[in-house]
mmCIF file of C-alpha atoms in Angstrom:
data_model
loop_
_atom_site.group_PDB
_atom_site.id
_atom_site.type_symbol
_atom_site.label_atom_id
_atom_site.label_comp_id
_atom_site.label_asym_id
_atom_site.label_seq_id
_atom_site.Cartn_x
_atom_site.Cartn_y
_atom_site.Cartn_z
ATOM 1 C CA UNK A 1 233.632 160.065 69.458
ATOM 2 C CA UNK A 2 234.826 162.373 72.236
ATOM 3 C CA UNK A 3 233.924 161.949 75.893
ATOM 4 C CA UNK A 4 231.134 164.578 75.926
ATOM 5 C CA UNK A 5 229.434 163.016 72.911
ATOM 6 C CA UNK A 6 229.462 159.595 74.580
ATOM 7 C CA UNK A 7 227.903 161.052 77.709
ATOM 8 C CA UNK A 8 225.124 162.617 75.681
ATOM 9 C CA UNK A 9 224.653 159.387 73.758
ATOM 10 C CA UNK A 10 224.378 157.243 76.883
ATOM 11 C CA UNK A 11 222.048 159.696 78.587
ATOM 12 C CA UNK A 12 219.646 159.822 75.640
ATOM 13 C CA UNK A 13 219.534 156.044 75.484
ATOM 14 C CA UNK A 14 218.890 155.724 79.202
ATOM 15 C CA UNK A 15 216.066 158.281 79.212
ATOM 16 C CA UNK A 16 214.403 156.813 76.163
ATOM 17 C CA UNK A 17 214.618 153.252 77.490
ATOM 18 C CA UNK A 18 213.158 154.102 80.930
ATOM 19 C CA UNK A 19 210.247 156.139 79.593
ATOM 20 C CA UNK A 20 209.443 153.645 76.875
ATOM 21 C CA UNK A 21 209.617 150.652 79.206
ATOM 22 C CA UNK A 22 207.040 152.186 81.500
ATOM 23 C CA UNK A 23 204.504 152.700 78.711
ATOM 24 C CA UNK A 24 204.984 149.833 76.304
ATOM 25 C CA UNK A 25 206.184 146.804 78.228
ATOM 26 C CA UNK A 26 208.563 144.497 76.318
ATOM 27 C CA UNK A 27 209.952 146.470 73.346
ATOM 28 C CA UNK A 28 213.200 146.411 71.351
ATOM 29 C CA UNK A 29 215.125 149.702 71.486
ATOM 30 C CA UNK A 30 217.913 151.006 69.253
ATOM 31 C CA UNK A 31 220.427 153.554 70.547
ATOM 32 C CA UNK A 32 222.160 155.907 68.089
ATOM 33 C CA UNK A 33 225.069 158.305 68.665
ATOM 34 C CA UNK A 34 224.138 161.919 68.304
ATOM 35 C CA UNK A 35 226.531 164.771 67.584
ATOM 36 C CA UNK A 36 226.948 167.208 70.373
ATOM 37 C CA UNK A 37 225.403 170.252 68.677
ATOM 38 C CA UNK A 38 222.615 168.492 66.686
ATOM 39 C CA UNK A 39 218.919 168.350 67.678
ATOM 40 C CA UNK A 40 218.156 164.971 69.204
ATOM 41 C CA UNK A 41 214.884 164.342 67.305
ATOM 42 C CA UNK A 42 216.360 165.440 63.958
ATOM 43 C CA UNK A 43 219.403 163.280 64.417
ATOM 44 C CA UNK A 44 217.269 160.318 65.363
ATOM 45 C CA UNK A 45 215.100 160.703 62.248
ATOM 46 C CA UNK A 46 218.207 160.932 60.047
ATOM 47 C CA UNK A 47 220.080 157.965 61.529
ATOM 48 C CA UNK A 48 217.351 155.389 62.174
ATOM 49 C CA UNK A 49 216.375 154.146 58.770
ATOM 50 C CA UNK A 50 213.467 155.277 56.663
ATOM 51 C CA UNK A 51 211.890 158.324 58.332
ATOM 52 C CA UNK A 52 208.354 157.511 57.245
ATOM 53 C CA UNK A 53 208.411 154.053 58.847
ATOM 54 C CA UNK A 54 209.723 155.417 62.102
ATOM 55 C CA UNK A 55 207.113 158.168 62.137
ATOM 56 C CA UNK A 56 204.344 155.624 61.552
ATOM 57 C CA UNK A 57 205.638 153.447 64.385
ATOM 58 C CA UNK A 58 205.734 156.366 66.792
ATOM 59 C CA UNK A 59 202.185 157.402 65.878
ATOM 60 C CA UNK A 60 200.936 153.853 66.409
ATOM 61 C CA UNK A 61 202.606 153.640 69.779
ATOM 62 C CA UNK A 62 201.153 156.993 70.761
ATOM 63 C CA UNK A 63 197.680 155.872 69.703
ATOM 64 C CA UNK A 64 198.085 152.681 71.707
ATOM 65 C CA UNK A 65 199.008 154.662 74.795
ATOM 66 C CA UNK A 66 195.972 156.933 74.413
ATOM 67 C CA UNK A 67 193.674 153.926 73.986
ATOM 68 C CA UNK A 68 195.091 152.333 77.113
ATOM 69 C CA UNK A 69 194.559 155.528 79.084
ATOM 70 C CA UNK A 70 190.966 155.771 77.853
ATOM 71 C CA UNK A 71 190.343 152.157 78.813
ATOM 72 C CA UNK A 72 191.729 152.751 82.288
ATOM 73 C CA UNK A 73 189.500 155.819 82.747
ATOM 74 C CA UNK A 74 186.430 153.858 81.644
ATOM 75 C CA UNK A 75 187.284 151.067 84.068
ATOM 76 C CA UNK A 76 187.705 153.545 86.912
ATOM 77 C CA UNK A 77 184.302 155.081 86.139
ATOM 78 C CA UNK A 78 182.712 151.631 86.080
ATOM 79 C CA UNK A 79 184.277 150.806 89.449
ATOM 80 C CA UNK A 80 182.937 154.042 90.939
ATOM 81 C CA UNK A 81 179.427 153.301 89.663
ATOM 82 C CA UNK A 82 179.490 149.749 91.039
ATOM 83 C CA UNK A 83 180.807 150.986 94.387
ATOM 84 C CA UNK A 84 178.068 153.593 94.576
ATOM 85 C CA UNK A 85 175.352 151.025 93.778
ATOM 86 C CA UNK A 86 176.757 148.609 96.347
ATOM 87 C CA UNK A 87 176.739 151.337 99.022
ATOM 88 C CA UNK A 88 173.101 152.158 98.273
ATOM 89 C CA UNK A 89 172.127 148.496 98.484
ATOM 90 C CA UNK A 90 173.918 148.081 101.810
ATOM 91 C CA UNK A 91 172.268 151.172 103.286
ATOM 92 C CA UNK A 92 168.835 149.866 102.301
ATOM 93 C CA UNK A 93 169.346 146.330 103.613
ATOM 94 C CA UNK A 94 167.636 145.227 106.820
ATOM 95 C CA UNK A 95 169.666 144.211 109.871
ATOM 96 C CA UNK A 96 169.617 140.623 111.040
ATOM 97 C CA UNK A 97 166.927 139.785 113.577
ATOM 98 C CA UNK A 98 168.118 140.193 117.122
ATOM 99 C CA UNK A 99 167.296 138.133 120.166
ATOM 100 C CA UNK A 100 164.434 138.680 122.629
ATOM 101 C CA UNK A 101 166.442 141.376 124.376
ATOM 102 C CA UNK A 102 165.710 143.875 121.611
ATOM 103 C CA UNK A 103 168.058 145.754 119.331
ATOM 104 C CA UNK A 104 171.740 144.901 119.569
ATOM 105 C CA UNK A 105 174.292 147.604 120.410
ATOM 106 C CA UNK A 106 175.994 148.698 117.218
ATOM 107 C CA UNK A 107 173.283 147.299 114.937
ATOM 108 C CA UNK A 108 172.805 148.963 111.579
ATOM 109 C CA UNK A 109 170.477 151.909 111.411
ATOM 110 C CA UNK A 110 167.635 150.703 109.223
ATOM 111 C CA UNK A 111 166.672 154.274 108.450
ATOM 112 C CA UNK A 112 169.369 154.487 105.744
ATOM 113 C CA UNK A 113 171.473 157.512 104.850
ATOM 114 C CA UNK A 114 170.550 160.701 106.641
ATOM 115 C CA UNK A 115 171.321 162.743 103.550
ATOM 116 C CA UNK A 116 168.430 161.216 101.621
ATOM 117 C CA UNK A 117 165.432 163.241 100.685
ATOM 118 C CA UNK A 118 162.341 163.085 102.869
ATOM 119 C CA UNK A 119 160.281 161.309 100.208
ATOM 120 C CA UNK A 120 162.892 158.578 99.610
ATOM 121 C CA UNK A 121 163.347 157.979 103.323
ATOM 122 C CA UNK A 122 159.646 157.676 104.065
ATOM 123 C CA UNK A 123 159.175 155.365 101.103
ATOM 124 C CA UNK A 124 161.919 153.116 102.452
ATOM 125 C CA UNK A 125 160.352 153.113 105.912
ATOM 126 C CA UNK A 126 156.999 152.134 104.481
ATOM 127 C CA UNK A 127 158.589 149.266 102.551
ATOM 128 C CA UNK A 128 160.382 148.045 105.669
ATOM 129 C CA UNK A 129 157.209 148.089 107.720
ATOM 130 C CA UNK A 130 155.376 146.241 104.968
ATOM 131 C CA UNK A 131 158.012 143.507 105.261
ATOM 132 C CA UNK A 132 157.404 143.289 108.994
ATOM 133 C CA UNK A 133 153.684 143.055 108.364
ATOM 134 C CA UNK A 134 154.247 140.061 106.090
ATOM 135 C CA UNK A 135 156.347 138.414 108.782
ATOM 136 C CA UNK A 136 153.578 138.999 111.287
ATOM 137 C CA UNK A 137 151.070 137.302 108.976
ATOM 138 C CA UNK A 138 153.384 134.294 108.808
ATOM 139 C CA UNK A 139 153.548 134.309 112.599
ATOM 140 C CA UNK A 140 149.748 134.277 112.850
ATOM 141 C CA UNK A 141 149.523 131.228 110.596
ATOM 142 C CA UNK A 142 152.227 129.473 112.590
ATOM 143 C CA UNK A 143 150.525 130.252 115.896
ATOM 144 C CA UNK A 144 147.158 128.880 114.767
ATOM 145 C CA UNK A 145 148.677 125.462 114.138
ATOM 146 C CA UNK A 146 151.318 125.471 116.899
ATOM 147 C CA UNK A 147 150.082 126.693 120.253
ATOM 148 C CA UNK A 148 153.510 126.093 121.806
ATOM 149 C CA UNK A 149 156.323 127.811 123.638
ATOM 150 C CA UNK A 150 158.088 128.271 120.312
ATOM 151 C CA UNK A 151 155.140 130.242 118.974
ATOM 152 C CA UNK A 152 155.224 132.500 122.027
ATOM 153 C CA UNK A 153 158.964 133.030 121.599
ATOM 154 C CA UNK A 154 158.580 133.902 117.931
ATOM 155 C CA UNK A 155 155.777 136.342 118.692
ATOM 156 C CA UNK A 156 157.831 138.051 121.394
ATOM 157 C CA UNK A 157 160.852 138.351 119.112
ATOM 158 C CA UNK A 158 158.755 139.930 116.373
ATOM 159 C CA UNK A 159 157.071 142.298 118.832
ATOM 160 C CA UNK A 160 160.497 143.490 120.011
ATOM 161 C CA UNK A 161 161.544 143.985 116.408
ATOM 162 C CA UNK A 162 158.415 145.983 115.598
ATOM 163 C CA UNK A 163 158.819 148.143 118.688
ATOM 164 C CA UNK A 164 162.441 148.914 117.824
ATOM 165 C CA UNK A 165 161.553 149.678 114.215
ATOM 166 C CA UNK A 166 158.640 151.838 115.307
ATOM 167 C CA UNK A 167 160.849 154.032 117.489
ATOM 168 C CA UNK A 168 163.303 154.543 114.646
ATOM 169 C CA UNK A 169 160.512 155.341 112.182
ATOM 170 C CA UNK A 170 158.843 157.887 114.422
ATOM 171 C CA UNK A 171 162.156 159.442 115.418
ATOM 172 C CA UNK A 172 163.230 159.835 111.794
ATOM 173 C CA UNK A 173 159.865 161.194 110.629
ATOM 174 C CA UNK A 174 159.762 163.607 113.561
ATOM 175 C CA UNK A 175 163.306 164.822 112.795
ATOM 176 C CA UNK A 176 162.522 165.308 109.132
ATOM 177 C CA UNK A 177 159.425 167.319 109.928
ATOM 178 C CA UNK A 178 161.268 169.554 112.400
ATOM 179 C CA UNK A 179 164.259 170.266 110.158
ATOM 180 C CA UNK A 180 162.641 170.447 106.752
ATOM 181 C CA UNK A 181 158.839 170.531 106.354
ATOM 182 C CA UNK A 182 157.952 168.363 103.416
ATOM 183 C CA UNK A 183 155.256 168.841 100.798
ATOM 184 C CA UNK A 184 151.814 167.351 101.017
ATOM 185 C CA UNK A 185 153.013 164.112 99.438
ATOM 186 C CA UNK A 186 155.462 163.556 102.333
ATOM 187 C CA UNK A 187 152.676 164.033 104.872
ATOM 188 C CA UNK A 188 150.557 161.461 103.067
ATOM 189 C CA UNK A 189 153.428 158.965 103.129
ATOM 190 C CA UNK A 190 153.979 159.594 106.842
ATOM 191 C CA UNK A 191 150.279 158.970 107.467
ATOM 192 C CA UNK A 192 150.526 155.671 105.618
ATOM 193 C CA UNK A 193 153.505 154.673 107.780
ATOM 194 C CA UNK A 194 151.544 155.541 110.928
ATOM 195 C CA UNK A 195 148.568 153.557 109.652
ATOM 196 C CA UNK A 196 150.797 150.524 109.103
ATOM 197 C CA UNK A 197 152.164 150.814 112.631
ATOM 198 C CA UNK A 198 148.667 150.994 114.086
ATOM 199 C CA UNK A 199 147.600 147.978 112.049
ATOM 200 C CA UNK A 200 150.605 146.000 113.274
ATOM 201 C CA UNK A 201 149.764 146.554 116.911
ATOM 202 C CA UNK A 202 146.105 145.727 116.394
ATOM 203 C CA UNK A 203 147.143 142.443 114.808
ATOM 204 C CA UNK A 204 149.503 141.691 117.711
ATOM 205 C CA UNK A 205 146.631 142.333 120.136
ATOM 206 C CA UNK A 206 144.275 140.030 118.232
ATOM 207 C CA UNK A 207 146.947 137.351 118.195
ATOM 208 C CA UNK A 208 147.428 137.621 121.957
ATOM 209 C CA UNK A 209 143.681 137.344 122.544
ATOM 210 C CA UNK A 210 143.448 134.179 120.514
ATOM 211 C CA UNK A 211 146.431 132.506 122.155
ATOM 212 C CA UNK A 212 146.514 133.641 125.741
ATOM 213 C CA UNK A 213 142.854 134.308 126.495
ATOM 214 C CA UNK A 214 144.010 137.051 128.841
ATOM 215 C CA UNK A 215 141.580 139.553 130.386
ATOM 216 C CA UNK A 216 140.905 142.577 128.224
ATOM 217 C CA UNK A 217 141.961 145.014 130.952
ATOM 218 C CA UNK A 218 145.460 143.574 131.464
ATOM 219 C CA UNK A 219 147.345 145.908 129.155
ATOM 220 C CA UNK A 220 149.339 149.125 129.138
ATOM 221 C CA UNK A 221 149.959 151.840 126.550
ATOM 222 C CA UNK A 222 153.481 153.012 125.787
ATOM 223 C CA UNK A 223 154.334 156.409 124.290
ATOM 224 C CA UNK A 224 158.095 156.291 123.549
ATOM 225 C CA UNK A 225 158.523 159.714 121.906
ATOM 226 C CA UNK A 226 157.179 163.255 122.055
ATOM 227 C CA UNK A 227 155.160 163.640 118.873
ATOM 228 C CA UNK A 228 151.996 165.410 117.830
ATOM 229 C CA UNK A 229 150.418 162.309 116.286
ATOM 230 C CA UNK A 230 150.898 159.427 118.746
ATOM 231 C CA UNK A 231 147.858 158.973 121.009
ATOM 232 C CA UNK A 232 144.917 156.830 122.049
ATOM 233 C CA UNK A 233 141.262 157.839 122.134
ATOM 234 C CA UNK A 234 138.216 156.643 124.046
ATOM 235 C CA UNK A 235 135.461 155.397 121.764
ATOM 236 C CA UNK A 236 132.739 157.032 123.869
ATOM 237 C CA UNK A 237 132.293 160.418 125.475
ATOM 238 C CA UNK A 238 131.944 161.089 129.187
ATOM 239 C CA UNK A 239 128.509 161.957 130.632
ATOM 240 C CA UNK A 240 127.713 165.089 132.584
ATOM 241 C CA UNK A 241 129.340 164.761 136.017
ATOM 242 C CA UNK A 242 128.901 166.792 139.218
ATOM 243 C CA UNK A 243 131.702 164.826 140.874
ATOM 244 C CA UNK A 244 134.284 162.387 139.649
ATOM 245 C CA UNK A 245 137.222 160.175 140.542
ATOM 246 C CA UNK A 246 139.939 159.387 138.006
ATOM 247 C CA UNK A 247 142.649 156.813 138.753
ATOM 248 C CA UNK A 248 145.484 155.343 136.698
ATOM 249 C CA UNK A 249 148.850 153.627 136.796
ATOM 250 C CA UNK A 250 151.683 155.701 135.315
ATOM 251 C CA UNK A 251 155.404 155.283 134.692
ATOM 252 C CA UNK A 252 157.781 157.869 133.240
ATOM 253 C CA UNK A 253 161.227 159.365 133.616
ATOM 254 C CA UNK A 254 160.723 162.127 131.056
ATOM 255 C CA UNK A 255 162.263 165.504 131.806
ATOM 256 C CA UNK A 256 161.270 168.244 131.882
ATOM 257 C CA UNK A 257 157.698 167.179 132.541
ATOM 258 C CA UNK A 258 156.020 163.875 131.707
ATOM 259 C CA UNK A 259 153.502 165.618 129.436
ATOM 260 C CA UNK A 260 149.757 164.968 129.264
ATOM 261 C CA UNK A 261 148.509 161.541 130.419
ATOM 262 C CA UNK A 262 144.955 162.441 129.362
ATOM 263 C CA UNK A 263 142.786 165.339 128.247
ATOM 264 C CA UNK A 264 139.031 165.695 127.839
ATOM 265 C CA UNK A 265 137.722 168.427 125.532
ATOM 266 C CA UNK A 266 134.140 169.486 124.818
ATOM 267 C CA UNK A 267 132.729 171.881 122.223
ATOM 268 C CA UNK A 268 133.799 175.373 123.213
ATOM 269 C CA UNK A 269 136.245 174.246 125.926
ATOM 270 C CA UNK A 270 139.406 172.326 125.073
ATOM 271 C CA UNK A 271 140.506 172.152 128.745
ATOM 272 C CA UNK A 272 137.365 170.701 130.284
ATOM 273 C CA UNK A 273 139.357 168.064 132.196
ATOM 274 C CA UNK A 274 143.137 167.725 131.765
ATOM 275 C CA UNK A 275 145.989 166.099 133.679
ATOM 276 C CA UNK A 276 149.322 167.620 132.630
ATOM 277 C CA UNK A 277 152.905 168.131 133.724
ATOM 278 C CA UNK A 278 154.518 170.558 131.304
ATOM 279 C CA UNK A 279 158.050 171.907 131.403
ATOM 280 C CA UNK A 280 159.391 172.512 134.897
ATOM 281 C CA UNK A 281 155.928 173.031 136.366
ATOM 282 C CA UNK A 282 154.439 170.531 138.838
ATOM 283 C CA UNK A 283 151.662 168.238 137.670
ATOM 284 C CA UNK A 284 148.340 170.069 137.361
ATOM 285 C CA UNK A 285 144.702 169.220 136.895
ATOM 286 C CA UNK A 286 142.568 171.566 134.832
ATOM 287 C CA UNK A 287 138.768 171.733 135.060
ATOM 288 C CA UNK A 288 137.046 174.214 132.760
ATOM 289 C CA UNK A 289 140.487 175.808 132.303
ATOM 290 C CA UNK A 290 140.853 176.371 136.062
ATOM 291 C CA UNK A 291 144.066 174.980 137.570
ATOM 292 C CA UNK A 292 145.104 173.166 140.743
ATOM 293 C CA UNK A 293 148.711 172.126 141.332
ATOM 294 C CA UNK A 294 149.114 168.516 142.454
ATOM 295 C CA UNK A 295 151.802 167.245 144.890
ATOM 296 C CA UNK A 296 152.861 164.302 142.730
ATOM 297 C CA UNK A 297 156.464 163.158 142.200
ATOM 298 C CA UNK A 298 156.457 160.452 139.549
ATOM 299 C CA UNK A 299 159.202 160.983 136.959
ATOM 300 C CA UNK A 300 161.559 158.417 138.517
ATOM 301 C CA UNK A 301 160.993 155.659 135.965
ATOM 302 C CA UNK A 302 158.865 153.595 138.386
ATOM 303 C CA UNK A 303 155.185 152.660 138.346
ATOM 304 C CA UNK A 304 152.941 154.862 140.485
ATOM 305 C CA UNK A 305 149.218 154.774 141.138
ATOM 306 C CA UNK A 306 147.470 158.159 141.001
ATOM 307 C CA UNK A 307 143.921 159.062 142.012
ATOM 308 C CA UNK A 308 142.198 162.449 141.904
ATOM 309 C CA UNK A 309 138.717 163.116 143.265
ATOM 310 C CA UNK A 310 136.611 166.256 142.779
ATOM 311 C CA UNK A 311 133.144 167.547 143.562
ATOM 312 C CA UNK A 312 131.453 170.553 142.036
ATOM 313 C CA UNK A 313 130.337 171.710 145.470
ATOM 314 C CA UNK A 314 132.975 174.258 146.496
ATOM 315 C CA UNK A 315 135.304 172.708 143.918
ATOM 316 C CA UNK A 316 136.903 170.432 146.507
ATOM 317 C CA UNK A 317 139.619 168.039 145.328
ATOM 318 C CA UNK A 318 141.951 165.398 146.749
ATOM 319 C CA UNK A 319 145.110 163.837 145.289
ATOM 320 C CA UNK A 320 146.389 160.342 146.149
ATOM 321 C CA UNK A 321 149.719 158.797 145.128
ATOM 322 C CA UNK A 322 150.261 155.064 145.702
ATOM 323 C CA UNK A 323 147.175 154.889 147.918
ATOM 324 C CA UNK A 324 148.236 157.752 150.206
ATOM 325 C CA UNK A 325 146.583 161.195 150.380
ATOM 326 C CA UNK A 326 149.214 163.722 149.275
ATOM 327 C CA UNK A 327 147.193 166.925 149.027
ATOM 328 C CA UNK A 328 143.767 168.557 148.769
ATOM 329 C CA UNK A 329 142.164 171.908 148.077
ATOM 330 C CA UNK A 330 139.013 173.755 147.091
ATOM 331 C CA UNK A 331 137.627 176.385 144.684
ATOM 332 C CA UNK A 332 138.614 174.368 141.650
ATOM 333 C CA UNK A 333 135.898 175.262 139.113
ATOM 334 C CA UNK A 334 133.174 175.265 141.806
ATOM 335 C CA UNK A 335 129.616 174.541 140.647
ATOM 336 C CA UNK A 336 130.743 173.746 137.144
ATOM 337 C CA UNK A 337 129.655 170.242 136.082
ATOM 338 C CA UNK A 338 131.854 168.316 133.675
ATOM 339 C CA UNK A 339 130.096 168.613 130.335
ATOM 340 C CA UNK A 340 129.151 165.665 128.078
ATOM 341 C CA UNK A 341 129.625 165.139 124.334
ATOM 342 C CA UNK A 342 133.389 165.520 124.463
ATOM 343 C CA UNK A 343 136.493 163.629 123.360
ATOM 344 C CA UNK A 344 138.783 161.791 125.797
ATOM 345 C CA UNK A 345 142.377 161.510 124.484
ATOM 346 C CA UNK A 346 145.282 159.684 126.108
ATOM 347 C CA UNK A 347 148.820 160.951 125.593
ATOM 348 C CA UNK A 348 148.047 164.378 124.106
ATOM 349 C CA UNK A 349 146.698 167.764 125.182
ATOM 350 C CA UNK A 350 143.887 169.014 122.941
ATOM 351 C CA UNK A 351 143.786 172.603 121.718
ATOM 352 C CA UNK A 352 140.724 171.832 119.621
ATOM 353 C CA UNK A 353 138.077 169.154 119.955
ATOM 354 C CA UNK A 354 139.895 165.889 119.244
ATOM 355 C CA UNK A 355 143.032 167.544 117.846
ATOM 356 C CA UNK A 356 145.376 170.520 117.864
ATOM 357 C CA UNK A 357 148.133 168.474 119.512
ATOM 358 C CA UNK A 358 151.448 170.055 120.544
ATOM 359 C CA UNK A 359 154.455 167.705 120.672
ATOM 360 C CA UNK A 360 155.966 169.631 123.594
ATOM 361 C CA UNK A 361 152.937 168.689 125.718
ATOM 362 C CA UNK A 362 152.788 165.038 124.642
ATOM 363 C CA UNK A 363 153.059 162.305 127.264
ATOM 364 C CA UNK A 364 156.222 160.197 127.265
ATOM 365 C CA UNK A 365 156.090 156.976 129.237
ATOM 366 C CA UNK A 366 153.623 154.212 130.032
ATOM 367 C CA UNK A 367 150.134 154.261 131.471
ATOM 368 C CA UNK A 368 147.517 151.679 132.355
ATOM 369 C CA UNK A 369 144.225 151.079 134.149
ATOM 370 C CA UNK A 370 142.727 154.511 133.591
ATOM 371 C CA UNK A 371 139.280 154.382 135.174
ATOM 372 C CA UNK A 372 136.747 157.177 135.743
ATOM 373 C CA UNK A 373 133.752 157.249 138.104
ATOM 374 C CA UNK A 374 130.996 159.840 138.405
ATOM 375 C CA UNK A 375 131.371 159.870 142.179
ATOM 376 C CA UNK A 376 134.008 160.450 144.820
ATOM 377 C CA UNK A 377 135.748 157.215 145.790
ATOM 378 C CA UNK A 378 136.413 156.460 149.431
ATOM 379 C CA UNK A 379 139.921 156.266 150.868
ATOM 380 C CA UNK A 380 139.501 152.487 151.252
ATOM 381 C CA UNK A 381 138.493 152.067 147.588
ATOM 382 C CA UNK A 382 141.492 154.081 146.446
ATOM 383 C CA UNK A 383 143.808 152.022 148.640
ATOM 384 C CA UNK A 384 142.375 148.800 147.193
ATOM 385 C CA UNK A 385 143.092 150.087 143.684
ATOM 386 C CA UNK A 386 146.679 151.026 144.571
ATOM 387 C CA UNK A 387 147.345 147.630 146.166
ATOM 388 C CA UNK A 388 145.541 145.598 143.472
ATOM 389 C CA UNK A 389 142.999 144.248 145.918
ATOM 390 C CA UNK A 390 140.382 142.016 144.351
ATOM 391 C CA UNK A 391 137.696 144.292 145.803
ATOM 392 C CA UNK A 392 138.932 147.274 143.755
ATOM 393 C CA UNK A 393 136.104 148.712 141.656
ATOM 394 C CA UNK A 394 136.191 149.376 137.909
ATOM 395 C CA UNK A 395 135.191 152.743 136.474
ATOM 396 C CA UNK A 396 131.449 153.113 135.899
ATOM 397 C CA UNK A 397 131.916 156.003 133.446
ATOM 398 C CA UNK A 398 135.046 154.863 131.680
ATOM 399 C CA UNK A 399 136.662 151.476 132.298
ATOM 400 C CA UNK A 400 140.063 150.264 131.111
ATOM 401 C CA UNK A 401 139.266 147.649 128.477
ATOM 402 C CA UNK A 402 140.688 147.194 125.006
ATOM 403 C CA UNK A 403 137.279 147.535 123.391
ATOM 404 C CA UNK A 404 136.947 151.085 124.770
ATOM 405 C CA UNK A 405 140.177 152.460 123.264
ATOM 406 C CA UNK A 406 141.538 153.172 119.794
ATOM 407 C CA UNK A 407 145.280 153.630 119.221
ATOM 408 C CA UNK A 408 146.826 155.980 116.658
ATOM 409 C CA UNK A 409 150.246 156.998 115.363
ATOM 410 C CA UNK A 410 152.221 154.066 116.741
ATOM 411 C CA UNK A 411 151.468 154.082 120.479
ATOM 412 C CA UNK A 412 152.186 150.513 121.566
ATOM 413 C CA UNK A 413 150.096 148.095 123.609
ATOM 414 C CA UNK A 414 151.679 145.556 125.965
ATOM 415 C CA UNK A 415 150.460 143.011 128.469
ATOM 416 C CA UNK A 416 150.392 144.523 131.963
ATOM 417 C CA UNK A 417 149.275 143.443 135.389
ATOM 418 C CA UNK A 418 149.480 146.106 138.115
ATOM 419 C CA UNK A 419 151.522 145.298 141.207
ATOM 420 C CA UNK A 420 153.126 142.293 139.449
ATOM 421 C CA UNK A 421 154.689 144.562 136.826
ATOM 422 C CA UNK A 422 155.694 147.286 139.248
ATOM 423 C CA UNK A 423 159.154 148.749 138.731
#
């Protein structure tokens, strides 16, 4: 055999051995010399024994390779399916309970994957809140039999958890509604979520009453987000008033504008009595849709005491912040008495009687001790209220007690004592 034939022979053996070793593992190979000008496959068939046996062997090996490839593809598909299921389970799992300080930095977002449909997301939120409700029921049973510091600690931890979850729920629902209005079924699910939130906070309040025996006026309302469905409502209407004084504690750092701390609407007039700070405008009081600008500066994240007095005679008004007279004026809806049979709402501005809320005008922050009198308070009475003097009067038209207020849409209720809780 000449030198060129040997080169071709060695090369064919080397190529065949390398390719076959990769596919078939341990296999015995036979190398055969091939003439220089002859086709490699033809020569192999002629010089390797019975052609039919060799052909059968090659076909079997080829079939084995194809089966192995198919098996590998099926295994890859199975792995992808398992990975996808695991990812979905992880995204739906709840985070571990955090300490009394609230949600931990970097904690998982319990809202799940943002790319989910509105219906799936809201269903998950409802399920999560139902779990919290069950935990709260367990807490109630524990507290009845263990009136201890541990019970208080457990209640506080759960309240922090609910508050954190509530903010995420309302934020997600609000975002979904703004970006992609859902069908009627989504609205119904959102309403169920809101109802669960309201129920949770009512249960927390009942639990606090039974354990702490605290006064029913020592509480505050918190409105953490601008929404068109988070509010509180007085259970009774205001009477006809020819003068009034309205005072409250308020805390907010919202910008621009803290929103609407309260609004009172009557049939035919949605702006019968409204306190609002909207956009970059100063805080205003509206009476029968007439406006007076108030010299209040409150969006510094600190508690402030506000009082406004008004008389129908000449429409004279005065504005007090933290017990100090800051401004006054006249001709604010003169000789127009405040009408009865209306609806008093906290946290929202009414465009219709008891509704028509606009999220851009919603109050963001905390408020407490809203009291209303059908007379003009004296400077000394207002100062006593701002300094938490024991002689401070309670509203004779509307007084700040839990039995006078209903909460909707997830506004939260916390223990609050003015002056002690300041700043």
